[in-house]
Amino acid sequence: QAPIKATCEDMSCKTGFPEDVHSAVVSRSVHGGQPLLNVRFRSCDGNKKIHFGSSEPEDFRVGEDGVVYAERSFQLSAEPTEFVVSAQDKETQEEWQMRVKLTPEPAFAGASEKDQKKIEDIIFPWQQYKHSSPLKRQKRDWVIPPINLPENSRGPFPQELVRIRSDRDKSLSLRYSVTGPGADQPPTGIFIINPISGQLSVTKPLDREQIASFHLRAHAVDVNGNQVENPIDIVINVIDMNDNRPEFLHQVWNGTVPEGSKPGTYVMTVTAIDADDPNAQNGMLRYRILSQAPSSPSPNMFTINNETGDIITVAAGLDREKVQQYTLIIQATDMEGNPTYGLSNTATAVITVTDVNDNPPEFTAMTFYGEVPENRVDVIVANLTVTDKDQPHTPAWNAMYRMTGGDPTGRFTILTDPNSNDGLVTVVKPIDFETNRMFVLTVAAENQVPLAKGIQHPPQSTATVSITVIDVNESPYFVPNPKLVRQEEGLLAGSMLTTFTAQDPDRYMQQTSLRYSKLSDPANWLKIDPINGQITTTAVLDRESIYVQNNMYNATFLASDNGIPPMSGTGTLQIYLLDINDNAPQVNPKEATTCETLQPNAINITAVDPDIDPNAGPFAFELPDTPASIKRNWTIVRISGDHAQLSLRIRFLEAGIYDVPIVITDSGNPHASSTSVLKVKVCQCDINGDCTDVDRIVGAGLGTGAIIAILLCIIILLILVLMFVVWMKRRDKERQAKQLLIDPEDDVRDNILKYDEEGGGEEDQDYDLSQLQQPDTVEPDAIKPVGIRRLDERPIHAEPQYPVRSAAPHPGDIGDFINEGLKAADNDPTAPPYDSLLVFDYEGSGSTAGSLSSLNSSSSGGEQDYDYLNDWGPRFKKLADMYGGGDD
């Protein structure tokens, strides 16, 4: 694209516009508020107040600073747009006019080389004051129009844009520079300026998607670096090119629509974005549907809003049972959908048709059958199957069952199997075959949600369920249960109490009579006749028994039939025992303490009677006539129906323990009385009435039971001590016996035996060679001098004759060797008469080890080859000479 073109020539000071016609090139798309160009107006008198106006105020507005703005957004036509800008002096009303000609920028690729080479001059503005002094400049009061530069330019680079110059460059040598992002700030080096000529150039292609505009500031200084002009702002807009395809936010879009939806129903919205300028055609997208699969019932079931991307239905006939999902290919094209110049991209929209309840459940049969044994509950008697074309496991598919007739007592219920959607007819109350042998139920099935509007099918389906009751052997039952019997206690054994019988509910089964037995009788007081159920006593009934609670005694009996399978029932007999006066009252407590003086010495006692009214209190308390000391020393006074006070009659009674008999009589008819002994401990008391010698009295009055217990403890302790002493003595004897089993000299566990001493041979050693012979060749009574006896030698005494073993047994006969040693030990008359440690490692009589010397050797060894001894080294040289030398 060609940059903005503005031509302005230096002239002598003359108030007004510097030119009659001002031409400018702007972009085709104009937006409201966008600055388009800057008109220059020269005022030789700095005090003038100028007002700018436009001949097309609805399209263009001129600011006080001379910048022309667009009032609204519009597209420039291919022909130049012209309007007039006027300037009026507010005081003198003098007016100046200039015609403005706006030309839309051509495509960059089609710009002529001549247009590309035309460079605009940007001159630093100035104003002149009328004074005797030279011309003076003031701060600029207008804005340089922005420079439009297309992105992705192919060069050549650097590409010249505009030339910055000052009107003082004729008299001074100036240097130009630019600052800002893109020049001396990151990204640096995009824009450069010739410091002499002021030529501003771009060095490489621009990308609007990275930076849409650059704001630079131009400077003019002299050779000394002094600022000559105030800096001016230069805005470089990067013009968008259609270099980006639309991109969908998602490659696959998912949406849903209920089946049966009317045309115009909103489904979903797809969205694509374009990195190009959204306010230009390059970024304006349009949508359309390329294809629909499947194409039934219509190839155009959906449409899309080409600007917003909203997908809606345009045809009726969505049926999930026929088509569950549609796949749409959506295309987004920029350049407002221009198929020739626009760039496109596609995405997939997957629309799932959701289920609505447009199909009611239907029973697979008109009548279902089932059977159930009587008296069974929580039993499934029939499975009701239905079909539903709606989506499984949704409220539109889930079935609910209810009974509409045939079960007035509520003995059945229908549950729904969540997996199969079947109705499970279940018994919830027991059914008696003798009362009902068959049920005919009417059931209905419907969905959890009502049918959708406009569906012509009935909302529910009905069927009949025929249930047959099967007769089974039922348990007998007692009537009444429990059975209550009132009986006075004290009924003697063998007395008939009552008859407790049961009934068999099976009226249609051939069975013999019932038989009875006792199931629970805690006190074992009763027995029942197995045939007629007559109950008699086997012991005296006692209301005061521990098995009686609240005067009630419970016993359980069993009635059994002979059906298949045999059944039985239980019944409870409750015997309410009436009290009789069969228990005499007793004193409580049994022991008491009082002082040996008269005051204070009252003892409170209570009468206790297991019987109840009227055979209990009020009680009468009195002391017996004998012995006479009782009434002489004591007196008793009743203080209530159950309580009395015992006190001393005399002033002083020696401390000790006294047995005071008390006669207590109840109020029964006839009366029952007993003499209870109260053990009274009389003691010395302090001023507060507390005993001071209770310990002495208690020790003196220690009971017989306590003394026996103490003696038993002492005896047990003595027995334990005696057993310990016996055990210690026995252990010492065992230790001594074990020490006798081993000869001290024969015990070599603590001796160090050296067998590796090597001398000069048997020729130059004074040894008794008889020690190397078998022990059985030595005389039994030969006594060796003590001086030459070895420490590890067995003591010489009479030894038992062990069986002679072979001189060189086979190594596999070690078990026989041990067994022979064991037999020899068993035949040894000197061995102790019990098992002991047997030493098998002593090389004595019967040893299997042969002699290491050639003397008295039992074998010549001539048949063996001993030449290998020469290879064993110097230590075996002697043996090699003795055995490996051949016949010599």
mmCIF file of C-alpha atoms in Angstrom, residues 401-597:
data_model
loop_
_atom_site.group_PDB
_atom_site.id
_atom_site.type_symbol
_atom_site.label_atom_id
_atom_site.label_comp_id
_atom_site.label_asym_id
_atom_site.label_seq_id
_atom_site.Cartn_x
_atom_site.Cartn_y
_atom_site.Cartn_z
ATOM 1 C CA TYR A 401 -45.449 -51.525 38.616
ATOM 2 C CA ARG A 402 -48.561 -51.328 40.729
ATOM 3 C CA MET A 403 -51.449 -53.654 41.508
ATOM 4 C CA THR A 404 -54.874 -52.455 40.505
ATOM 5 C CA GLY A 405 -56.885 -55.404 41.861
ATOM 6 C CA GLY A 406 -56.948 -58.896 43.353
ATOM 7 C CA ASP A 407 -55.026 -58.177 46.578
ATOM 8 C CA PRO A 408 -57.277 -56.397 49.062
ATOM 9 C CA THR A 409 -55.214 -57.458 52.101
ATOM 10 C CA GLY A 410 -51.877 -56.298 50.692
ATOM 11 C CA ARG A 411 -50.110 -59.647 50.720
ATOM 12 C CA PHE A 412 -48.083 -58.890 47.566
ATOM 13 C CA THR A 413 -45.858 -56.124 46.293
ATOM 14 C CA ILE A 414 -44.088 -55.586 42.973
ATOM 15 C CA LEU A 415 -40.457 -54.477 42.886
ATOM 16 C CA THR A 416 -38.543 -53.393 39.779
ATOM 17 C CA ASP A 417 -35.299 -55.065 38.806
ATOM 18 C CA PRO A 418 -32.986 -52.118 37.962
ATOM 19 C CA ASN A 419 -31.005 -54.131 35.403
ATOM 20 C CA SER A 420 -33.670 -55.989 33.457
ATOM 21 C CA ASN A 421 -36.624 -53.644 34.201
ATOM 22 C CA ASP A 422 -38.693 -56.718 35.119
ATOM 23 C CA GLY A 423 -41.410 -56.598 37.747
ATOM 24 C CA LEU A 424 -40.791 -58.973 40.666
ATOM 25 C CA VAL A 425 -44.031 -60.051 42.350
ATOM 26 C CA THR A 426 -43.037 -60.665 45.970
ATOM 27 C CA VAL A 427 -44.989 -62.034 48.960
ATOM 28 C CA VAL A 428 -44.836 -59.664 51.936
ATOM 29 C CA LYS A 429 -47.460 -61.296 54.211
ATOM 30 C CA PRO A 430 -47.914 -65.014 54.988
ATOM 31 C CA ILE A 431 -50.603 -66.817 52.988
ATOM 32 C CA ASP A 432 -52.695 -69.669 54.459
ATOM 33 C CA PHE A 433 -53.502 -72.462 52.041
ATOM 34 C CA GLU A 434 -56.531 -73.411 54.109
ATOM 35 C CA THR A 435 -57.925 -69.891 53.561
ATOM 36 C CA ASN A 436 -56.767 -68.889 50.039
ATOM 37 C CA ARG A 437 -55.632 -71.375 47.441
ATOM 38 C CA MET A 438 -55.244 -68.952 44.501
ATOM 39 C CA PHE A 439 -54.856 -65.217 43.784
ATOM 40 C CA VAL A 440 -55.584 -63.435 40.504
ATOM 41 C CA LEU A 441 -53.861 -60.036 40.451
ATOM 42 C CA THR A 442 -54.293 -57.200 37.987
ATOM 43 C CA VAL A 443 -51.117 -55.156 37.484
ATOM 44 C CA ALA A 444 -50.200 -52.026 35.522
ATOM 45 C CA ALA A 445 -46.792 -50.748 34.315
ATOM 46 C CA GLU A 446 -45.802 -47.152 33.531
ATOM 47 C CA ASN A 447 -42.600 -45.099 33.279
ATOM 48 C CA GLN A 448 -41.067 -42.968 35.991
ATOM 49 C CA VAL A 449 -41.790 -39.854 33.953
ATOM 50 C CA PRO A 450 -45.005 -39.139 32.071
ATOM 51 C CA LEU A 451 -45.228 -39.547 28.333
ATOM 52 C CA ALA A 452 -44.241 -36.611 26.170
ATOM 53 C CA LYS A 453 -47.029 -34.384 24.910
ATOM 54 C CA GLY A 454 -48.590 -35.415 21.660
ATOM 55 C CA ILE A 455 -47.893 -39.157 22.031
ATOM 56 C CA GLN A 456 -50.889 -41.218 20.928
ATOM 57 C CA HIS A 457 -50.015 -44.375 22.913
ATOM 58 C CA PRO A 458 -51.794 -45.150 26.218
ATOM 59 C CA PRO A 459 -49.621 -44.137 29.196
ATOM 60 C CA GLN A 460 -49.648 -47.615 30.782
ATOM 61 C CA SER A 461 -49.960 -51.313 30.029
ATOM 62 C CA THR A 462 -51.953 -53.875 32.050
ATOM 63 C CA ALA A 463 -51.685 -57.642 32.599
ATOM 64 C CA THR A 464 -53.000 -60.440 34.847
ATOM 65 C CA VAL A 465 -50.954 -62.500 37.312
ATOM 66 C CA SER A 466 -52.316 -65.895 38.458
ATOM 67 C CA ILE A 467 -50.660 -67.159 41.680
ATOM 68 C CA THR A 468 -51.245 -70.663 43.080
ATOM 69 C CA VAL A 469 -50.704 -71.338 46.805
ATOM 70 C CA ILE A 470 -48.994 -74.664 47.639
ATOM 71 C CA ASP A 471 -50.045 -76.543 50.790
ATOM 72 C CA VAL A 472 -47.160 -77.393 53.161
ATOM 73 C CA ASN A 473 -47.001 -79.062 56.539
ATOM 74 C CA GLU A 474 -47.513 -76.329 59.112
ATOM 75 C CA SER A 475 -46.470 -76.251 62.718
ATOM 76 C CA PRO A 476 -49.014 -77.086 65.423
ATOM 77 C CA TYR A 477 -49.977 -74.207 67.688
ATOM 78 C CA PHE A 478 -51.104 -74.132 71.307
ATOM 79 C CA VAL A 479 -54.375 -72.443 72.239
ATOM 80 C CA PRO A 480 -54.121 -70.219 74.181
ATOM 81 C CA ASN A 481 -50.462 -69.325 74.046
ATOM 82 C CA PRO A 482 -49.337 -68.445 76.621
ATOM 83 C CA LYS A 483 -51.710 -70.151 79.005
ATOM 84 C CA LEU A 484 -52.087 -68.678 82.506
ATOM 85 C CA VAL A 485 -52.822 -70.885 85.540
ATOM 86 C CA ARG A 486 -53.295 -69.560 89.091
ATOM 87 C CA GLN A 487 -52.201 -72.017 91.764
ATOM 88 C CA GLU A 488 -51.278 -71.832 95.439
ATOM 89 C CA GLU A 489 -47.727 -72.741 96.225
ATOM 90 C CA GLY A 490 -47.103 -75.917 98.150
ATOM 91 C CA LEU A 491 -48.944 -78.136 95.641
ATOM 92 C CA LEU A 492 -47.581 -81.603 96.266
ATOM 93 C CA ALA A 493 -45.782 -83.745 93.707
ATOM 94 C CA GLY A 494 -48.027 -85.903 91.541
ATOM 95 C CA SER A 495 -50.898 -83.446 91.527
ATOM 96 C CA MET A 496 -52.662 -82.657 88.248
ATOM 97 C CA LEU A 497 -52.155 -79.007 87.360
ATOM 98 C CA THR A 498 -53.870 -78.404 83.982
ATOM 99 C CA THR A 499 -54.185 -79.662 80.410
ATOM 100 C CA PHE A 500 -52.208 -77.841 77.690
ATOM 101 C CA THR A 501 -53.060 -78.983 74.127
ATOM 102 C CA ALA A 502 -52.270 -77.787 70.610
ATOM 103 C CA GLN A 503 -54.059 -77.760 67.259
ATOM 104 C CA ASP A 504 -52.822 -78.767 63.791
ATOM 105 C CA PRO A 505 -53.743 -76.218 61.075
ATOM 106 C CA ASP A 506 -53.336 -78.763 58.254
ATOM 107 C CA ARG A 507 -56.944 -79.815 57.728
ATOM 108 C CA TYR A 508 -56.296 -81.357 54.310
ATOM 109 C CA MET A 509 -53.399 -83.625 55.295
ATOM 110 C CA GLN A 510 -53.703 -87.135 56.652
ATOM 111 C CA GLN A 511 -51.770 -87.030 59.935
ATOM 112 C CA THR A 512 -51.961 -88.844 63.266
ATOM 113 C CA SER A 513 -52.533 -87.076 66.560
ATOM 114 C CA LEU A 514 -49.997 -84.725 68.038
ATOM 115 C CA ARG A 515 -47.441 -85.712 70.640
ATOM 116 C CA TYR A 516 -46.303 -83.496 73.492
ATOM 117 C CA SER A 517 -43.002 -83.085 75.276
ATOM 118 C CA LYS A 518 -41.391 -80.725 77.737
ATOM 119 C CA LEU A 519 -39.012 -78.164 76.286
ATOM 120 C CA SER A 520 -38.151 -75.908 79.230
ATOM 121 C CA ASP A 521 -38.812 -76.416 82.954
ATOM 122 C CA PRO A 522 -36.177 -74.502 84.957
ATOM 123 C CA ALA A 523 -37.099 -75.970 88.393
ATOM 124 C CA ASN A 524 -38.061 -79.390 86.993
ATOM 125 C CA TRP A 525 -41.463 -79.217 88.690
ATOM 126 C CA LEU A 526 -43.695 -80.455 85.849
ATOM 127 C CA LYS A 527 -44.260 -83.253 83.356
ATOM 128 C CA ILE A 528 -46.713 -83.552 80.433
ATOM 129 C CA ASP A 529 -48.559 -86.540 79.097
ATOM 130 C CA PRO A 530 -47.354 -87.119 75.478
ATOM 131 C CA ILE A 531 -50.838 -88.096 74.290
ATOM 132 C CA ASN A 532 -53.420 -85.866 75.960
ATOM 133 C CA GLY A 533 -51.219 -82.940 77.148
ATOM 134 C CA GLN A 534 -52.125 -83.302 80.833
ATOM 135 C CA ILE A 535 -49.588 -81.559 83.073
ATOM 136 C CA THR A 536 -48.822 -82.877 86.548
ATOM 137 C CA THR A 537 -46.307 -81.815 89.205
ATOM 138 C CA THR A 538 -43.130 -83.707 90.009
ATOM 139 C CA ALA A 539 -42.118 -81.548 92.989
ATOM 140 C CA VAL A 540 -43.642 -79.101 95.439
ATOM 141 C CA LEU A 541 -44.333 -75.695 93.940
ATOM 142 C CA ASP A 542 -42.523 -72.978 95.884
ATOM 143 C CA ARG A 543 -43.267 -69.318 95.271
ATOM 144 C CA GLU A 544 -40.034 -68.336 97.011
ATOM 145 C CA SER A 545 -37.888 -70.308 94.496
ATOM 146 C CA ILE A 546 -35.222 -68.450 92.546
ATOM 147 C CA TYR A 547 -36.945 -69.586 89.329
ATOM 148 C CA VAL A 548 -40.069 -67.604 90.183
ATOM 149 C CA GLN A 549 -40.102 -63.975 89.081
ATOM 150 C CA ASN A 550 -42.909 -61.714 90.319
ATOM 151 C CA ASN A 551 -44.889 -64.751 91.499
ATOM 152 C CA MET A 552 -44.770 -66.143 87.931
ATOM 153 C CA TYR A 553 -43.201 -69.442 86.872
ATOM 154 C CA ASN A 554 -42.787 -70.115 83.098
ATOM 155 C CA ALA A 555 -42.510 -73.543 81.453
ATOM 156 C CA THR A 556 -42.383 -74.298 77.710
ATOM 157 C CA PHE A 557 -43.840 -77.368 75.995
ATOM 158 C CA LEU A 558 -43.513 -78.797 72.490
ATOM 159 C CA ALA A 559 -46.201 -80.259 70.223
ATOM 160 C CA SER A 560 -44.989 -82.310 67.201
ATOM 161 C CA ASP A 561 -46.766 -83.904 64.248
ATOM 162 C CA ASN A 562 -45.654 -86.692 61.891
ATOM 163 C CA GLY A 563 -45.925 -84.806 58.631
ATOM 164 C CA ILE A 564 -43.281 -84.551 55.920
ATOM 165 C CA PRO A 565 -41.221 -82.844 57.030
ATOM 166 C CA PRO A 566 -42.208 -83.159 60.706
ATOM 167 C CA MET A 567 -43.184 -79.857 62.240
ATOM 168 C CA SER A 568 -43.483 -78.729 65.838
ATOM 169 C CA GLY A 569 -44.800 -75.778 67.777
ATOM 170 C CA THR A 570 -44.126 -74.431 71.233
ATOM 171 C CA GLY A 571 -46.405 -73.157 73.928
ATOM 172 C CA THR A 572 -45.698 -71.373 77.206
ATOM 173 C CA LEU A 573 -47.466 -72.238 80.439
ATOM 174 C CA GLN A 574 -47.467 -69.435 83.002
ATOM 175 C CA ILE A 575 -48.178 -70.467 86.588
ATOM 176 C CA TYR A 576 -49.107 -67.620 88.880
ATOM 177 C CA LEU A 577 -48.222 -68.932 92.386
ATOM 178 C CA LEU A 578 -50.348 -67.699 95.257
ATOM 179 C CA ASP A 579 -48.483 -67.219 98.526
ATOM 180 C CA ILE A 580 -49.091 -69.315 101.658
ATOM 181 C CA ASN A 581 -47.516 -68.734 105.037
ATOM 182 C CA ASP A 582 -44.764 -71.340 104.684
ATOM 183 C CA ASN A 583 -41.794 -69.219 105.784
ATOM 184 C CA ALA A 584 -41.056 -67.908 109.270
ATOM 185 C CA PRO A 585 -39.534 -64.419 109.675
ATOM 186 C CA GLN A 586 -35.791 -63.969 110.440
ATOM 187 C CA VAL A 587 -33.836 -61.206 112.167
ATOM 188 C CA ASN A 588 -31.619 -58.869 110.173
ATOM 189 C CA PRO A 589 -28.765 -58.127 110.701
ATOM 190 C CA LYS A 590 -27.281 -61.209 112.288
ATOM 191 C CA GLU A 591 -24.618 -59.268 114.199
ATOM 192 C CA ALA A 592 -24.638 -55.958 116.075
ATOM 193 C CA THR A 593 -22.439 -53.912 118.387
ATOM 194 C CA THR A 594 -23.386 -51.976 121.513
ATOM 195 C CA CYS A 595 -21.690 -50.323 124.493
ATOM 196 C CA GLU A 596 -21.280 -52.021 127.881
ATOM 197 C CA THR A 597 -23.081 -49.171 129.629
#
